[in-house]
Coordinates of C-alpha atoms in Angstrom, one line a residue:
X30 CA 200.0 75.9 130.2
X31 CA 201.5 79.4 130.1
X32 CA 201.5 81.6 127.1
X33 CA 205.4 80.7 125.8
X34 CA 204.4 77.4 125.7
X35 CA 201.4 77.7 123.2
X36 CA 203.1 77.0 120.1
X37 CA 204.9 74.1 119.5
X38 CA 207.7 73.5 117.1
X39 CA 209.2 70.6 115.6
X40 CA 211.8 72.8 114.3
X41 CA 214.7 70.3 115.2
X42 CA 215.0 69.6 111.4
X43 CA 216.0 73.5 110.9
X44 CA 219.8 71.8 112.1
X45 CA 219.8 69.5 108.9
X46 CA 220.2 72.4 106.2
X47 CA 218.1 73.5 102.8
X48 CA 219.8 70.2 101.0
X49 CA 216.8 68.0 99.6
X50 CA 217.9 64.8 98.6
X51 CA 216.3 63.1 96.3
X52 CA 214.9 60.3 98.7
X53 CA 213.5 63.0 100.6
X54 CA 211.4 64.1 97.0
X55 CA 210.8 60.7 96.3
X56 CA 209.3 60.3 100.1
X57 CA 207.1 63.6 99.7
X58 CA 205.7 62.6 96.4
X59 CA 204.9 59.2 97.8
X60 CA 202.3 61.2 100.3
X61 CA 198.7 61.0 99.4
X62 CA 195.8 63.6 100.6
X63 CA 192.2 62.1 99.9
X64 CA 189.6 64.4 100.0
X65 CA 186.4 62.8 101.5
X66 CA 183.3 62.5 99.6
X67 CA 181.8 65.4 101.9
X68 CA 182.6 66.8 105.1
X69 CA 180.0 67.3 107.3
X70 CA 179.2 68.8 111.0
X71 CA 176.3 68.9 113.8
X72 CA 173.1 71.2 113.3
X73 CA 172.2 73.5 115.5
X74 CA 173.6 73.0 119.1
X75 CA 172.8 69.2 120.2
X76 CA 175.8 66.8 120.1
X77 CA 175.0 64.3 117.3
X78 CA 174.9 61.0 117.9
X79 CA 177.1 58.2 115.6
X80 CA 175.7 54.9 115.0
X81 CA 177.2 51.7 114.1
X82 CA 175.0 50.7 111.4
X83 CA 172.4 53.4 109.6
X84 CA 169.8 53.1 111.8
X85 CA 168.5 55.1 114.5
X86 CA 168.2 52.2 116.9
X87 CA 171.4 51.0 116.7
X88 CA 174.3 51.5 119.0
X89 CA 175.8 54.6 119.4
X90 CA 179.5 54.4 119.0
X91 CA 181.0 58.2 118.9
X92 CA 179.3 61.4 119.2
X93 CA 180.1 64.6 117.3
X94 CA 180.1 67.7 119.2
X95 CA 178.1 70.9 118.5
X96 CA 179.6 74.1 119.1
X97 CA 179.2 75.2 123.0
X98 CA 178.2 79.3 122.8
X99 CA 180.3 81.1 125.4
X100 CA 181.1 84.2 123.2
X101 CA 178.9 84.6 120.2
X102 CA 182.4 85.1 118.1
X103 CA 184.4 82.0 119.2
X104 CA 182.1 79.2 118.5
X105 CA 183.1 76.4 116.2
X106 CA 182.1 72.9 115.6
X107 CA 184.3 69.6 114.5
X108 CA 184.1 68.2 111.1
X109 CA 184.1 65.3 109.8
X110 CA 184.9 63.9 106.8
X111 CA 181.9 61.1 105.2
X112 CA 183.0 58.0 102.5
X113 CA 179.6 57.4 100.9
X114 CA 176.2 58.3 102.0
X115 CA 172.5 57.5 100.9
X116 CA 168.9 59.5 101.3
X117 CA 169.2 59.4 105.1
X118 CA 172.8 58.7 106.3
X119 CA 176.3 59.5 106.2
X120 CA 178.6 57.1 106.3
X121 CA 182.4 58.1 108.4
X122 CA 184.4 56.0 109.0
X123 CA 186.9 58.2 111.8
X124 CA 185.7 59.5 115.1
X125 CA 187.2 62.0 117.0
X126 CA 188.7 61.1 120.6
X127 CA 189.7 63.9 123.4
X128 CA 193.1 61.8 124.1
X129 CA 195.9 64.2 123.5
X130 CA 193.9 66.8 121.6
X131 CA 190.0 67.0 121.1
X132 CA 190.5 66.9 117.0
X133 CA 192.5 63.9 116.8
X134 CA 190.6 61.4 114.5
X135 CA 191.0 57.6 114.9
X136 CA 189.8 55.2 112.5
X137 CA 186.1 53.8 113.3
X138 CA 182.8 53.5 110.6
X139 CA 179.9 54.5 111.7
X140 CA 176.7 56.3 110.6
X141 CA 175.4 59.9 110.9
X142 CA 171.8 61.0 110.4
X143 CA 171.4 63.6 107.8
X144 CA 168.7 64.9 109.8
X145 CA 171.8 65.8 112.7
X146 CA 173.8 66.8 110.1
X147 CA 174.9 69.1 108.0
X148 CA 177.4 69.8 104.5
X149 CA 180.1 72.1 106.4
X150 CA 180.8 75.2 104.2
X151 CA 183.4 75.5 101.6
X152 CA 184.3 79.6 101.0
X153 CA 187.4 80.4 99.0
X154 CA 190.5 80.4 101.4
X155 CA 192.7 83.4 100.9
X156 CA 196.1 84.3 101.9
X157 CA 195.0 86.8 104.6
X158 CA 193.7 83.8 106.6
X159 CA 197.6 82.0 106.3
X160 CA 200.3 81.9 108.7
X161 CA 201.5 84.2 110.7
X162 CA 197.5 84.9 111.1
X163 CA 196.0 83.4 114.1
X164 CA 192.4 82.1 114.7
X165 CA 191.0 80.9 118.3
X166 CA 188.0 79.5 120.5
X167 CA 186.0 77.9 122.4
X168 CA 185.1 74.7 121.9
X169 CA 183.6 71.3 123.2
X170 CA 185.0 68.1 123.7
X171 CA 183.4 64.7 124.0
X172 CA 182.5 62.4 126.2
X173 CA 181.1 65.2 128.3
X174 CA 184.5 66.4 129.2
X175 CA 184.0 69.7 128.9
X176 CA 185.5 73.2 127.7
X177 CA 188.6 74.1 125.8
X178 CA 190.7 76.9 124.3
X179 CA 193.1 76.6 121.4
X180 CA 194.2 78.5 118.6
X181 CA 195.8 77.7 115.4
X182 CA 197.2 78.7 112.0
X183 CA 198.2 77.3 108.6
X184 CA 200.7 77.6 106.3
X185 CA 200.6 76.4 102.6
X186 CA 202.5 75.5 99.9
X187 CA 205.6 74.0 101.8
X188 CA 208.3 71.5 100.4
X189 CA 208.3 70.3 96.6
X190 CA 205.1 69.0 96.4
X191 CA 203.4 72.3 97.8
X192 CA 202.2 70.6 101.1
X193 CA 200.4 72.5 104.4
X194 CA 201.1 72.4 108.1
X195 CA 198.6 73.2 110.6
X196 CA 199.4 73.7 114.1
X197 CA 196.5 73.7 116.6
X198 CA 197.1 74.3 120.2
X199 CA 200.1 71.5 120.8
X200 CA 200.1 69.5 117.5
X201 CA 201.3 69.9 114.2
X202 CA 199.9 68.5 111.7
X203 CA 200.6 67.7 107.5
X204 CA 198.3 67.5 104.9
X205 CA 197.5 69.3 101.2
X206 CA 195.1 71.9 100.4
X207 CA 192.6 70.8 98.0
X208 CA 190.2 73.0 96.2
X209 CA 188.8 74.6 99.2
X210 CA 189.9 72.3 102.2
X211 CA 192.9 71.6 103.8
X212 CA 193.4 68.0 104.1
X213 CA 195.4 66.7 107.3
X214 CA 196.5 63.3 107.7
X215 CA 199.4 63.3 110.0
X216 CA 199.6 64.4 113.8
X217 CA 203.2 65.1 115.6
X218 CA 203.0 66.3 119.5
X219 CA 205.3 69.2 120.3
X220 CA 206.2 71.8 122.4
X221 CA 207.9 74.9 121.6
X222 CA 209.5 77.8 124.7
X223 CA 210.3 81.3 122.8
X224 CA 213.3 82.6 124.5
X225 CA 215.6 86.2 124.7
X226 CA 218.7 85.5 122.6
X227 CA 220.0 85.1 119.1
X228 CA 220.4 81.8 116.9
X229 CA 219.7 79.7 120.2
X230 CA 217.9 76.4 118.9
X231 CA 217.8 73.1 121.5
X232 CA 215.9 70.1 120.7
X233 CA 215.1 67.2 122.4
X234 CA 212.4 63.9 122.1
X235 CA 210.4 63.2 125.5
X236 CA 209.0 59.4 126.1
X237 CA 206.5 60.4 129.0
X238 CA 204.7 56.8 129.2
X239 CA 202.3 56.1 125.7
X240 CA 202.8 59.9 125.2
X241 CA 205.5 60.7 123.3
X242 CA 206.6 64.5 122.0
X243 CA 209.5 67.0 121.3
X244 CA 210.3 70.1 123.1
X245 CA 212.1 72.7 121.4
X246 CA 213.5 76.0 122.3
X247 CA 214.3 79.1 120.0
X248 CA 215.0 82.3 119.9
X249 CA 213.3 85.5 118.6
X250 CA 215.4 85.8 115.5
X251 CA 213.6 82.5 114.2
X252 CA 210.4 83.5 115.1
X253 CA 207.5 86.1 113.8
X254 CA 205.0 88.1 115.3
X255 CA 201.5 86.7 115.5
X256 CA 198.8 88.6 113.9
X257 CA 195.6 88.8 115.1
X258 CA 197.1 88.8 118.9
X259 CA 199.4 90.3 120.6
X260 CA 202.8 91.3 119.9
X261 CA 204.2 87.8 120.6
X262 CA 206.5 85.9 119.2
X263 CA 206.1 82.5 117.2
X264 CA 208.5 79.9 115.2
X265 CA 208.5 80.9 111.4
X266 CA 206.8 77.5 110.5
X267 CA 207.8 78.6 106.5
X268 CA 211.6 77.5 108.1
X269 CA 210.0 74.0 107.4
X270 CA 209.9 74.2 103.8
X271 CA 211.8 71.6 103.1
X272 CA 211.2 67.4 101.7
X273 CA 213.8 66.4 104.5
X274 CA 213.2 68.4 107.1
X275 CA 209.1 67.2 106.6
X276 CA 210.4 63.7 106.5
X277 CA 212.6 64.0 109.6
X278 CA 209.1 65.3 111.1
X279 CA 206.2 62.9 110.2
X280 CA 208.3 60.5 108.9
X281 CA 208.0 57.9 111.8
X282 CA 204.3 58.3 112.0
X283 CA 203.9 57.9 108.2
X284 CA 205.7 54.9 108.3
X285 CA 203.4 53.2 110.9
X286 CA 200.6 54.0 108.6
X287 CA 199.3 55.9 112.1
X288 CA 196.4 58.9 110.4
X289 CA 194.9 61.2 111.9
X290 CA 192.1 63.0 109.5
X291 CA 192.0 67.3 110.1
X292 CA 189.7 69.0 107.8
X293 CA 190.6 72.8 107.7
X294 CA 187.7 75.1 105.8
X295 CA 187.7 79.0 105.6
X296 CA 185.4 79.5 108.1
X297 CA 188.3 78.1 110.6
X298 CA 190.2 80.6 109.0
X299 CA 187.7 83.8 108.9
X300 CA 187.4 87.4 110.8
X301 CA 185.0 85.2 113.8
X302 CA 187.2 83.5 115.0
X303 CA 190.4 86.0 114.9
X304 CA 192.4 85.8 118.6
X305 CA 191.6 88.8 120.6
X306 CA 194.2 88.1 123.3
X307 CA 196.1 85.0 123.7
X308 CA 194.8 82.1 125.1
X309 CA 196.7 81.5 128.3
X310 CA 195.3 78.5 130.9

């Protein structure tokens, strides 16, 4: 994937205007954000192993990943988000899966050893570590699949009901901030080419078997420049501030009730993990 393509925008809805009917309202305020009872990651550097009931001699049935040390500044590990727990074991009930994008969550329960796990931290998140800001790493996937790069950035407060996008390395993602934690729940696929030109914006969905996206192409004079990288040039995700144009995005996958969980702390968001360079496969 070249460089142009790293940010992906589902910008399409930029074509339907600022109006905000009132369905759209009523269809943000309808959204719900559940914070988990605690989020939780691996200790140390050894994948942790999920079980299907709390036991350690019960089947495995996911695996969360440990950060994989290739530079001491760009090492990060998943988290995940636990329902209940008791003296000895979390209780999750999402996995992660590598399909598509290594933090996609699907919906599984299982069990996680407290003595593999750990509470993740929860710093104040500032507005230095919002959009246009950009954060990147290493990280590990898996099933033994090996390494990735991606990078990332958040923007809060968007629509009426003072939402948060996240986009990380071809998906965007909605959810709320709450207290310390940004909450994701719904996943879009997109791709996004920056091009030479003024108020150029083409759209248009892709069906490439199960996988299904939307490539979009703009122009400079609706993008920013990153920070934290080079001088390059991104969509303005605050163009999405909007109760339709945020239903015109997620509202399909809301509808099908299809979640995705995203947990978003402010050591995602810190000085570590700021990009040196972009990312470019």
């Amino acid at each position: 994937m070249k460089t142009r393509h790293l940010f992906l925008a589902l910008a399409a809805v930029m074509l339907l205007g600022m109006s905000m009917p009132a369905q759209a309202q009523d269809w943000a305020a309808s959204l719900t954000f559940e914070k988990p009872e605690a989020l939780i990651l691996a200790k140390g550097k050894k994948d942790v192993k999920i079980r299907k009931s709390p036991s350690a001699s019960a089947a495995q049935v996911g695996v969360l990943g440990s950060a994989v040390v290739r530079d001491p500044s760009t090492q990060l590990s998943p988290i995940l988000g636990a329902t209940s727990h008791n003296n000895s074991w979390w209780k999750v009930e999402s996995m992660y899966t590598h399909e598509n994008n290594w933090q996609m969550q699907v919906p599984k329960t299982g069990y996680v050893s407290k003595s593999t796990a750990q509470l993740a931290p929860q710093a104040p998140i500032t507005n230095d570590m919002l959009f246009p800001h950009i954060f990147g790493y290493c990280y590990w996937l898996p099933d033994d699949v090996g390494y990735e790069e991606a990078w990332w950035t958040v923007v809060d407060g968007i629509g009426s009901q003072k939402l948060a996008l996240l986009y990380m390395d071809g998906t965007l993602w909605l959810g709320k901030r709450i207290d310390n934690v940004f909450v994701f729940k719904y996943a879009v696929n997109f791709l996004c080419e920056v091009v030479e030109g003024t108020n150029i914006f083409k759209a248009k969905n892709v069906q490439d078997g199960e996988y299904k996206r939307m490539e979009v192409t703009v122009s400079k004079d609706k993008c920013v420049k990153a920070i934290n990288g080079r001088n390059e040039y991104i969509i303005d995700l605050k163009l999405l501030n909007n109760d339709k144009n945020l239903e015109t995005i997620f509202g399909d996958v809301v509808k099908r009730g299809d979640v995705h969980w995203n947990y978003v702390t402010a050591d995602y968001l810190s000085k570590k993990y700021v990009v040196k360079e972009w990312l470019v496969y």
